[in-house]
Coordinates of C-alpha atoms and ligand atoms in Angstrom, one line a residue:
X1 CA 135.9 71.4 60.8
X2 CA 132.8 72.3 58.8
X3 CA 131.2 75.5 59.8
X4 CA 128.0 75.3 61.8
X5 CA 124.8 76.8 60.4
X6 CA 122.8 79.5 62.1
X7 CA 120.2 77.0 63.2
X8 CA 122.9 74.7 64.7
X9 CA 124.3 77.7 66.6
X10 CA 120.9 78.7 67.9
X11 CA 120.5 75.2 69.3
X12 CA 124.0 75.5 70.8
X13 CA 123.1 78.8 72.4
X14 CA 119.9 77.2 73.9
X15 CA 121.9 74.3 75.3
X16 CA 124.4 76.8 76.6
X17 CA 121.7 78.7 78.4
X18 CA 120.1 75.5 79.8
X19 CA 123.5 74.6 81.2
X20 CA 124.7 78.0 82.4
X21 CA 121.7 80.4 82.6
X22 CA 119.0 78.3 84.2
X23 CA 116.9 78.1 81.1
X24 CA 114.3 75.5 81.6
X25 CA 114.0 72.5 79.2
X26 CA 110.4 73.4 78.8
X27 CA 111.2 76.8 77.4
X28 CA 113.7 75.7 74.7
X29 CA 111.3 75.7 71.8
X30 CA 109.8 79.0 72.9
X31 CA 113.2 80.6 73.2
X32 CA 114.3 79.3 69.8
X33 CA 111.3 81.0 68.3
X34 CA 112.0 84.2 70.1
X35 CA 115.6 84.1 68.6
X36 CA 114.2 83.5 65.1
X37 CA 112.0 86.6 65.6
X38 CA 115.0 88.7 66.7
X39 CA 116.8 87.6 63.6
X40 CA 113.7 88.3 61.4
X41 CA 113.5 84.8 59.9
X42 CA 110.6 82.4 59.7
X43 CA 112.3 79.1 59.3
X44 CA 115.6 77.4 58.9
X45 CA 116.8 73.9 58.0
X46 CA 116.2 71.4 60.8
X47 CA 119.2 70.1 62.7
X48 CA 120.0 68.1 65.9
X49 CA 120.8 69.6 69.2
X50 CA 124.5 69.5 70.2
X51 CA 124.6 68.4 73.8
X52 CA 128.3 69.3 74.1
X53 CA 128.6 72.9 75.2
X54 CA 131.6 73.3 77.4
X55 CA 132.0 77.1 77.3
X56 CA 131.8 78.8 80.7
X57 CA 131.6 82.1 79.0
X58 CA 129.9 82.6 75.7
X59 CA 132.4 84.7 73.6
X60 CA 133.5 81.9 71.3
X61 CA 129.9 80.7 70.8
X62 CA 128.7 84.2 70.1
X63 CA 131.5 84.9 67.7
X64 CA 130.6 81.8 65.7
X65 CA 127.0 82.9 65.8
X66 CA 127.8 86.4 64.5
X67 CA 129.9 85.0 61.7
X68 CA 127.2 82.6 60.6
X69 CA 124.5 85.3 60.7
X70 CA 126.6 87.8 58.8
X71 CA 127.3 85.2 56.2
X72 CA 123.6 84.6 55.8
X73 CA 123.0 88.4 55.5
X74 CA 120.8 88.3 58.7
X75 CA 122.6 91.4 59.9
X76 CA 125.6 93.6 59.3
X77 CA 128.8 92.9 61.3
X78 CA 128.6 96.5 62.7
X79 CA 125.2 95.5 64.3
X80 CA 126.7 92.4 66.0
X81 CA 126.5 93.7 69.5
X82 CA 122.9 94.7 69.2
X83 CA 122.0 91.2 68.1
X84 CA 124.1 89.3 70.6
X85 CA 122.8 91.5 73.3
X86 CA 119.2 90.8 72.2
X87 CA 119.8 87.1 72.1
X88 CA 121.6 86.9 75.4
X89 CA 118.9 89.1 77.0
X90 CA 116.3 86.7 75.8
X91 CA 118.1 83.7 77.2
X92 CA 118.7 85.2 80.6
X93 CA 116.4 84.9 83.6
X94 CA 114.1 87.8 84.4
X95 CA 115.4 90.4 86.8
X96 CA 113.0 89.3 89.5
X97 CA 114.3 85.7 89.3
X98 CA 117.9 86.8 89.6
X99 CA 117.0 89.1 92.5
X100 CA 115.2 86.2 94.3
X101 CA 118.2 83.8 93.9
X102 CA 120.7 86.5 95.0
X103 CA 118.6 87.4 98.1
X104 CA 118.2 83.8 99.1
X105 CA 121.9 83.1 98.8
X106 CA 122.7 86.4 100.6
X107 CA 120.8 85.2 103.7
X108 CA 123.2 82.3 104.0
X109 CA 126.6 83.5 102.6
X110 CA 127.4 86.8 100.8
X111 CA 130.2 85.2 98.8
X112 CA 127.9 82.6 97.4
X113 CA 125.5 85.4 96.4
X114 CA 128.1 87.5 94.6
X115 CA 129.7 84.4 93.0
X116 CA 126.3 83.6 91.6
X117 CA 125.6 87.1 90.3
X118 CA 129.0 87.8 88.9
X119 CA 129.1 84.3 87.3
X120 CA 125.7 84.9 85.8
X121 CA 126.7 88.3 84.3
X122 CA 129.8 86.8 82.8
X123 CA 127.9 83.8 81.4
X124 CA 125.1 86.0 79.9
X125 CA 127.7 88.2 78.3
X126 CA 126.9 91.4 80.2
X127 CA 130.4 91.4 81.7
X128 CA 132.8 91.0 78.8
X129 CA 135.3 88.8 80.6
X130 CA 137.0 87.5 77.5
X131 CA 137.7 91.1 76.4
X132 CA 138.8 92.1 79.8
X133 CA 141.2 89.2 80.1
X134 CA 143.0 90.5 77.0
X135 CA 143.9 93.8 78.7
X136 CA 147.6 94.0 79.6
X137 CA 147.9 94.2 83.3
X138 CA 150.8 93.9 85.8
X139 CA 151.7 94.6 89.4
X140 CA 154.6 97.0 89.5
X141 CA 157.4 97.0 92.0
X142 CA 156.4 100.3 93.4
X143 CA 153.1 98.7 94.6
X144 CA 150.8 100.1 91.9
X145 CA 148.8 98.0 89.5
X146 CA 148.9 99.1 85.8
X147 CA 146.4 98.1 83.2
X148 CA 145.8 99.2 79.6
X149 CA 142.2 99.2 78.8
X150 CA 141.8 98.2 75.2
X151 CA 138.1 97.7 75.6
X152 CA 136.9 101.2 76.3
X153 CA 137.6 104.5 74.5
X154 CA 139.5 107.2 76.3
X155 CA 137.2 109.5 78.2
X156 CA 138.1 113.1 78.1
X157 CA 134.9 115.1 78.3
X158 CA 134.4 116.6 81.8
X159 CA 131.2 118.3 80.8
X160 CA 129.6 114.9 79.8
X161 CA 130.6 113.6 83.3
X162 CA 128.5 116.3 85.0
X163 CA 125.5 115.5 82.9
X164 CA 126.0 111.7 83.2
X165 CA 125.8 111.4 79.5
X166 CA 122.1 112.0 79.6
X167 CA 119.8 113.6 77.2
X168 CA 117.8 116.3 79.0
X169 CA 114.4 115.0 79.8
X170 CA 115.3 111.7 78.2
X171 CA 114.5 108.2 79.4
X172 CA 116.4 106.7 81.1
X173 CA 117.8 109.9 82.5
X174 CA 121.4 108.7 82.5
X175 CA 123.6 105.7 81.8
X176 CA 123.4 104.2 85.3
X177 CA 119.7 104.9 86.1
X178 CA 117.8 101.8 87.3
X179 CA 115.6 102.0 84.2
X180 CA 118.5 100.8 82.0
X181 CA 117.9 97.1 82.9
X182 CA 116.7 95.6 79.7
X183 CA 117.0 98.9 77.7
X184 CA 117.8 98.1 74.1
X185 CA 119.3 101.3 72.7
X186 CA 122.2 101.0 75.2
X187 CA 122.5 97.2 74.8
X188 CA 121.4 96.6 78.3
X189 CA 119.0 93.8 77.5
X190 CA 121.2 91.4 79.5
X191 CA 121.9 93.7 82.4
X192 CA 120.8 92.3 85.7
X193 CA 121.1 94.1 89.0
X194 CA 120.2 93.3 92.6
X195 CA 118.7 95.5 95.4
X196 CA 120.6 96.7 98.4
X197 CA 119.5 98.9 101.3
X198 CA 122.1 101.3 102.4
X199 CA 121.3 103.3 105.6
X200 CA 117.6 103.0 104.8
X201 CA 118.0 104.2 101.2
X202 CA 117.2 101.9 98.2
X203 CA 120.3 101.2 96.1
X204 CA 121.1 98.5 93.6
X205 CA 124.3 96.7 92.7
X206 CA 125.4 95.9 89.2
X207 CA 128.7 94.8 87.6
X208 CA 130.5 96.9 85.0
X209 CA 130.6 95.4 81.6
X210 CA 134.2 96.6 81.1
X211 CA 135.4 96.4 84.7
X212 CA 138.8 97.5 85.7
X213 CA 139.5 94.8 88.3
X214 CA 138.0 91.6 89.7
X215 CA 134.2 91.8 90.1
X216 CA 134.2 95.6 89.6
X217 CA 130.7 97.0 90.1
X218 CA 128.7 100.0 91.2
X219 CA 126.2 100.6 93.9
X220 CA 123.6 103.0 92.5
X221 CA 120.9 105.1 94.2
X222 CA 117.4 104.2 92.8
X223 CA 116.9 108.0 92.6
X224 CA 118.6 110.0 89.9
X225 CA 120.1 112.6 92.2
X226 CA 123.7 114.1 91.9
X227 CA 126.7 112.5 93.5
X228 CA 127.3 113.9 97.0
X229 CA 129.3 113.1 100.1
X230 CA 127.9 113.9 103.5
X231 CA 127.7 112.3 106.9
X232 CA 125.3 109.7 105.6
X233 CA 127.8 108.5 103.0
X234 CA 130.0 106.9 105.6
X235 CA 127.0 105.0 107.1
X236 CA 126.0 103.8 103.6
X237 CA 129.5 102.6 102.8
X238 CA 129.6 100.7 106.1
X239 CA 126.2 99.1 105.4
X240 CA 127.6 98.0 102.1
X241 CA 130.6 96.1 103.6
X242 CA 128.3 94.7 106.3
X243 CA 126.2 93.2 103.5
X244 CA 129.1 92.2 101.3
X245 CA 132.2 92.1 103.5
X246 CA 134.4 90.5 100.8
X247 CA 134.2 93.7 98.7
X248 CA 135.5 97.1 99.2
X249 CA 133.4 100.2 98.4
X250 CA 134.2 103.8 97.9
X251 CA 132.9 107.1 96.7
X252 CA 134.5 109.4 94.2
X253 CA 135.2 113.0 95.1
X254 CA 132.0 114.7 93.8
X255 CA 133.7 117.4 91.8
X256 CA 134.6 117.6 88.1
X257 CA 138.1 116.5 87.0
X258 CA 138.8 114.6 90.2
X259 CA 135.7 112.4 90.3
X260 CA 134.0 109.7 88.4
X261 CA 132.5 109.9 84.9
X262 CA 128.9 110.1 86.1
X263 CA 128.5 112.9 88.6
X264 CA 124.8 113.4 87.9
X265 CA 123.8 110.2 89.6
X266 CA 124.6 109.2 93.2
X267 CA 126.6 106.0 93.1
X268 CA 129.6 104.2 94.7
X269 CA 132.3 101.9 93.2
X270 CA 133.6 98.7 94.6
X271 CA 134.4 95.1 94.0
X272 CA 136.4 92.0 94.8
X273 CA 139.9 93.2 94.8
X274 CA 142.1 94.7 97.5
X275 CA 143.6 97.8 95.9
X276 CA 147.2 99.1 96.5
X277 CA 146.1 102.0 98.8
X278 CA 144.2 99.5 101.1
X279 CA 147.4 97.5 101.4
X280 CA 149.6 100.5 102.0
X281 CA 151.0 100.8 105.5
X282 CA 150.7 103.7 108.0
X283 CA 153.6 106.1 107.8
X284 CA 152.7 108.1 111.0
X285 CA 150.4 106.9 113.7
X286 CA 148.3 109.9 114.8
X287 CA 145.9 108.2 117.2
X288 CA 144.6 110.6 119.8
X289 CA 143.2 110.4 123.3
X290 CA 140.3 112.4 121.9
X291 CA 139.3 109.5 119.8
X292 CA 140.0 106.5 122.0
X293 CA 138.2 103.9 120.0
X294 CA 139.8 104.8 116.6
X295 CA 143.1 104.1 115.1
X296 CA 144.2 107.0 112.9
X297 CA 147.2 107.3 110.7
X298 CA 148.7 109.0 107.7
X299 CA 149.1 106.4 105.0
X300 CA 152.5 105.9 103.3
X301 CA 151.2 106.9 99.9
X302 CA 152.2 109.2 97.1
X303 CA 148.8 110.9 97.3
X304 CA 147.4 112.4 100.5
X305 CA 145.5 109.8 102.4
X306 CA 144.4 109.1 106.0
X307 CA 143.4 105.8 107.5
X308 CA 140.7 105.5 110.2
X309 CA 139.9 102.1 111.7
X310 CA 137.5 101.0 114.4
X311 CA 134.5 99.0 115.3
X312 CA 132.3 101.8 116.6
X313 CA 130.2 103.1 113.7
X314 CA 129.2 106.4 115.4
X315 CA 132.8 107.3 116.2
X316 CA 133.9 106.5 112.7
X317 CA 131.1 108.6 111.2
X318 CA 131.8 111.5 113.5
X319 CA 135.5 111.5 112.8
X320 CA 135.3 110.9 109.0
X321 CA 132.7 113.7 108.7
X322 CA 134.9 116.0 110.6
X323 CA 137.8 115.4 108.2
X324 CA 135.4 116.0 105.3
X325 CA 134.1 119.3 106.6
X326 CA 137.4 120.6 107.8
X327 CA 139.1 119.7 104.5
X328 CA 136.3 121.2 102.4
X329 CA 136.9 124.6 104.1
X330 CA 140.7 124.5 104.3
X331 CA 142.7 127.0 102.3
X332 CA 146.5 127.3 102.4
X333 CA 147.6 129.6 99.7
X334 CA 151.3 128.9 100.3
X335 CA 150.6 125.3 99.3
X336 CA 148.3 126.3 96.5
X337 CA 145.3 124.8 98.2
X338 CA 142.1 126.8 97.6
X339 CA 139.0 125.3 99.0
X340 CA 136.5 127.6 97.3
X341 CA 136.4 130.5 95.0
X342 CA 133.1 132.3 95.0
X343 CA 130.4 129.5 94.7
X344 CA 132.9 127.0 93.3
X345 CA 133.9 124.3 95.7
X346 CA 137.4 122.9 94.9
X347 CA 138.1 120.5 97.8
X348 CA 136.5 117.2 98.5
X349 CA 137.4 113.8 99.9
X350 CA 137.2 110.4 98.4
X351 CA 136.4 107.7 101.1
X352 CA 136.7 104.0 100.7
X353 CA 136.2 101.2 103.2
X354 CA 137.0 97.5 103.7
X355 CA 136.0 95.3 106.5
X356 CA 138.4 93.1 108.4
X357 CA 136.5 90.9 110.9
X358 CA 134.3 93.4 112.7
X359 CA 136.6 96.3 112.1
X360 CA 135.9 99.0 109.5
X361 CA 139.0 100.3 107.8
X362 CA 138.4 103.6 106.0
X363 CA 141.0 105.3 103.7
X364 CA 140.2 108.9 103.0
X365 CA 141.9 110.6 100.2
X366 CA 142.0 114.4 100.2
X367 CA 141.4 115.9 96.8
X368 CA 141.3 119.4 95.2
X369 CA 140.6 120.4 91.6
X370 CA 141.9 124.0 91.6
X371 CA 143.5 125.1 88.3
X372 CA 146.2 127.7 87.6
X373 CA 147.8 129.4 84.6
X374 CA 150.6 127.0 84.9
X375 CA 148.3 124.0 85.3
X376 CA 145.1 124.6 83.4
X377 CA 144.0 121.0 83.8
X378 CA 144.5 121.1 87.6
X379 CA 147.3 121.9 90.1
X380 CA 146.6 118.5 91.7
X381 CA 146.0 116.7 88.5
X382 CA 148.5 114.8 86.3
X383 CA 150.9 117.4 85.1
X384 CA 151.2 118.1 81.4
X385 CA 154.4 116.1 80.8
X386 CA 152.4 113.0 81.8
X387 CA 149.3 113.6 79.7
X388 CA 150.5 111.5 76.9
X389 CA 150.2 108.6 79.3
X390 CA 147.2 109.7 81.2
X391 CA 145.1 112.8 80.7
X392 CA 141.7 111.7 82.1
X393 CA 140.5 112.4 85.6
X394 CA 142.3 110.5 88.4
X395 CA 139.3 109.1 90.0
X396 CA 138.7 106.8 92.9
X397 CA 140.2 103.7 91.5
X398 CA 143.4 105.3 90.3
X399 CA 143.8 107.4 93.4
X400 CA 143.9 104.0 95.1
X401 CA 146.8 102.9 92.9
X402 CA 145.1 100.9 90.1
X403 CA 145.8 102.8 86.9
X404 CA 143.7 102.3 83.8
X405 CA 145.7 103.6 80.9
X406 CA 144.2 104.3 77.4
X407 CA 144.1 101.5 74.9
X408 CA 146.1 103.5 72.2
X409 CA 149.2 103.1 74.5
X410 CA 149.3 99.4 73.6
X411 CA 150.3 100.1 70.0
X412 CA 152.3 103.3 70.8
X413 CA 154.5 101.5 73.3
X414 CA 155.0 98.6 70.9
X415 CA 156.3 101.1 68.4
X416 CA 158.5 102.8 71.0
X417 CA 159.9 99.4 72.0
X418 CA 160.7 98.6 68.4
X419 CA 162.5 101.9 67.9
X420 CA 164.6 101.4 71.0
X421 CA 165.5 97.8 70.2
X422 CA 166.5 98.9 66.7
X423 CA 168.4 101.9 68.1
X424 CA 166.4 104.3 66.0
X425 CA 165.4 107.8 66.9
X426 CA 161.9 108.8 68.0
X427 CA 159.6 109.4 65.0
X428 CA 157.7 112.6 64.4
X429 CA 154.4 110.8 65.0
X430 CA 155.5 109.8 68.5
X431 CA 157.2 113.1 69.4
X432 CA 154.9 113.7 72.4
X433 CA 156.6 110.7 74.0
X434 CA 160.1 112.4 74.0
X435 CA 160.5 112.5 77.8
X436 CA 159.1 109.0 78.2
X437 CA 161.3 107.7 75.4
X438 CA 164.5 109.2 77.0
X439 CA 163.6 107.9 80.4
X440 CA 163.0 104.3 79.1
X441 CA 166.4 104.4 77.4
X442 CA 168.0 105.5 80.6
X443 CA 166.3 102.7 82.4
X444 CA 167.7 100.3 79.8
X445 CA 171.2 101.1 81.0
X446 CA 172.8 100.3 77.7
X447 CA 171.0 96.9 77.3
X448 CA 168.6 97.2 74.4
X449 CA 167.5 93.6 74.3
X450 CA 163.8 93.0 73.8
X451 CA 163.4 91.6 77.3
X452 CA 165.2 94.5 78.9
X453 CA 163.3 97.1 76.9
X454 CA 160.0 95.5 77.9
X455 CA 161.0 95.6 81.6
X456 CA 162.1 99.2 81.2
X457 CA 158.8 100.2 79.6
X458 CA 156.9 98.6 82.5
X459 CA 159.1 100.4 85.0
X460 CA 158.6 103.7 83.3
X461 CA 154.9 103.4 83.1
X462 CA 154.6 102.6 86.8
X463 CA 157.0 105.4 87.6
X464 CA 154.9 107.9 85.6
X465 CA 151.8 106.7 87.4
X466 CA 153.5 107.1 90.8
X467 CA 154.5 110.7 89.8
X468 CA 150.9 111.4 88.7
X469 CA 149.8 110.3 92.2
X470 CA 152.4 112.7 93.7
X471 CA 150.9 115.4 91.5
X472 CA 147.5 114.7 93.0
X473 CA 148.9 114.9 96.6
X474 CA 147.5 118.1 98.2
X475 CA 150.3 117.9 100.9
X476 CA 153.6 117.1 99.4
X477 CA 155.1 115.6 102.5
X478 CA 153.8 113.5 105.4
X479 CA 154.6 116.2 108.0
X480 CA 152.3 118.7 106.3
X481 CA 149.5 116.1 106.4
X482 CA 150.2 115.4 110.1
X483 CA 150.2 119.1 110.8
X484 CA 146.9 119.6 109.0
X485 CA 145.3 116.7 111.0
X486 CA 146.6 117.9 114.4
X487 CA 146.0 121.6 114.0
X488 CA 142.8 121.7 111.8
X489 CA 141.0 118.5 112.6
X490 CA 142.1 117.8 116.2
X491 CA 142.2 121.5 117.1
X492 CA 145.6 121.2 118.9
Ligands
ZN501 ZN1 120.6 108.4 86.5

């Protein structure tokens, strides 16, 4: 096949946008000229339009476009993202047009509204679906979901999280501020978001370009104010699932090391997948006559988590907020739980909710970020022997059983596999994997065939993730959790 020219590819992009991004026929010539301007060229050889554009997402088309432009010295390969972002931003509808379409669909059917928005964000290349689909991912036998995120660098800087990666006094104030829509320096020209009102406060919803699961997105406060959880949070989360009942939504614990990567800006995370915690069963029913319209239980889960279900919003808010305030002030030195030292708060909760019919189902995870001499990264954080697999904060998504492991593991585990299959010892370079390496070999049970080693690696990874969740458990057995609930929350 002969390679297409830049001009041909621009035409193809225009047809693609007409087909997939609602670009009007009348705007084709105008948009072509805008793209020429982005590329800094005045003219190119004429060519015909290709009417055949079958792509449902633009990654192949954009990759051909980048190749052709680099070959013609229109930009460097290292600048490719800047240019594809500019072109796709130009070919996308204006935010107000997206908002209007979403709002109209939402009046009729929330799924049609989110299908439209998510589809649009994939087609305009904001959500990098093709990259995401390449991430290894599997459902483990122990109920967890394990993914390796090859798209995003490992995030280790807790200080950056507190500042939300912002430059003091800069514009936009942080990476998730509403003002990012269309902002070139962060390649947000093709970002499109939609408005939501949560308990009377203006929020917006946007998808993550490198989401961790199906239709992963964030609901963000229009105001740049710090993450916090209070009584109102529960009402806001319920308003979200009232509006978009096919999604779950949750809030990270708002403390460093156990929360999200942007603590400086109030936001929630959610999306279109039922996570393992939400599927987990109740281990002990602790329903009480004191709360007649609620079902309450301790969840059968390696972390410490309570489930609260009901239809009555006020009862749910009262109860969830009671758990929050009691937990925030609960110290049990014998168990290593320290709620506060001086002005430093160490205990917080992480609530998530799904809607089943007209019943709200909350899962509340109890979290604590205290450190000790033995565990400088956190007593209830992944312990040091697991850091080679996961060192970053165990945030809301992982605490619910979907693990996002660093991309480097993909190569490292391939090397480990090769060593085991070839019956070679661990190399110096991979010496930090000593425990993992030995455990995988034990799981192989003498059969070092490729297939068996692959299976053993998967089992080992999910077992490590399970043990990490056990590390995060503030109560190490269910009875302790039941005792805490009955004594401290119920006052029995
Ligand atoms: Zn912000």
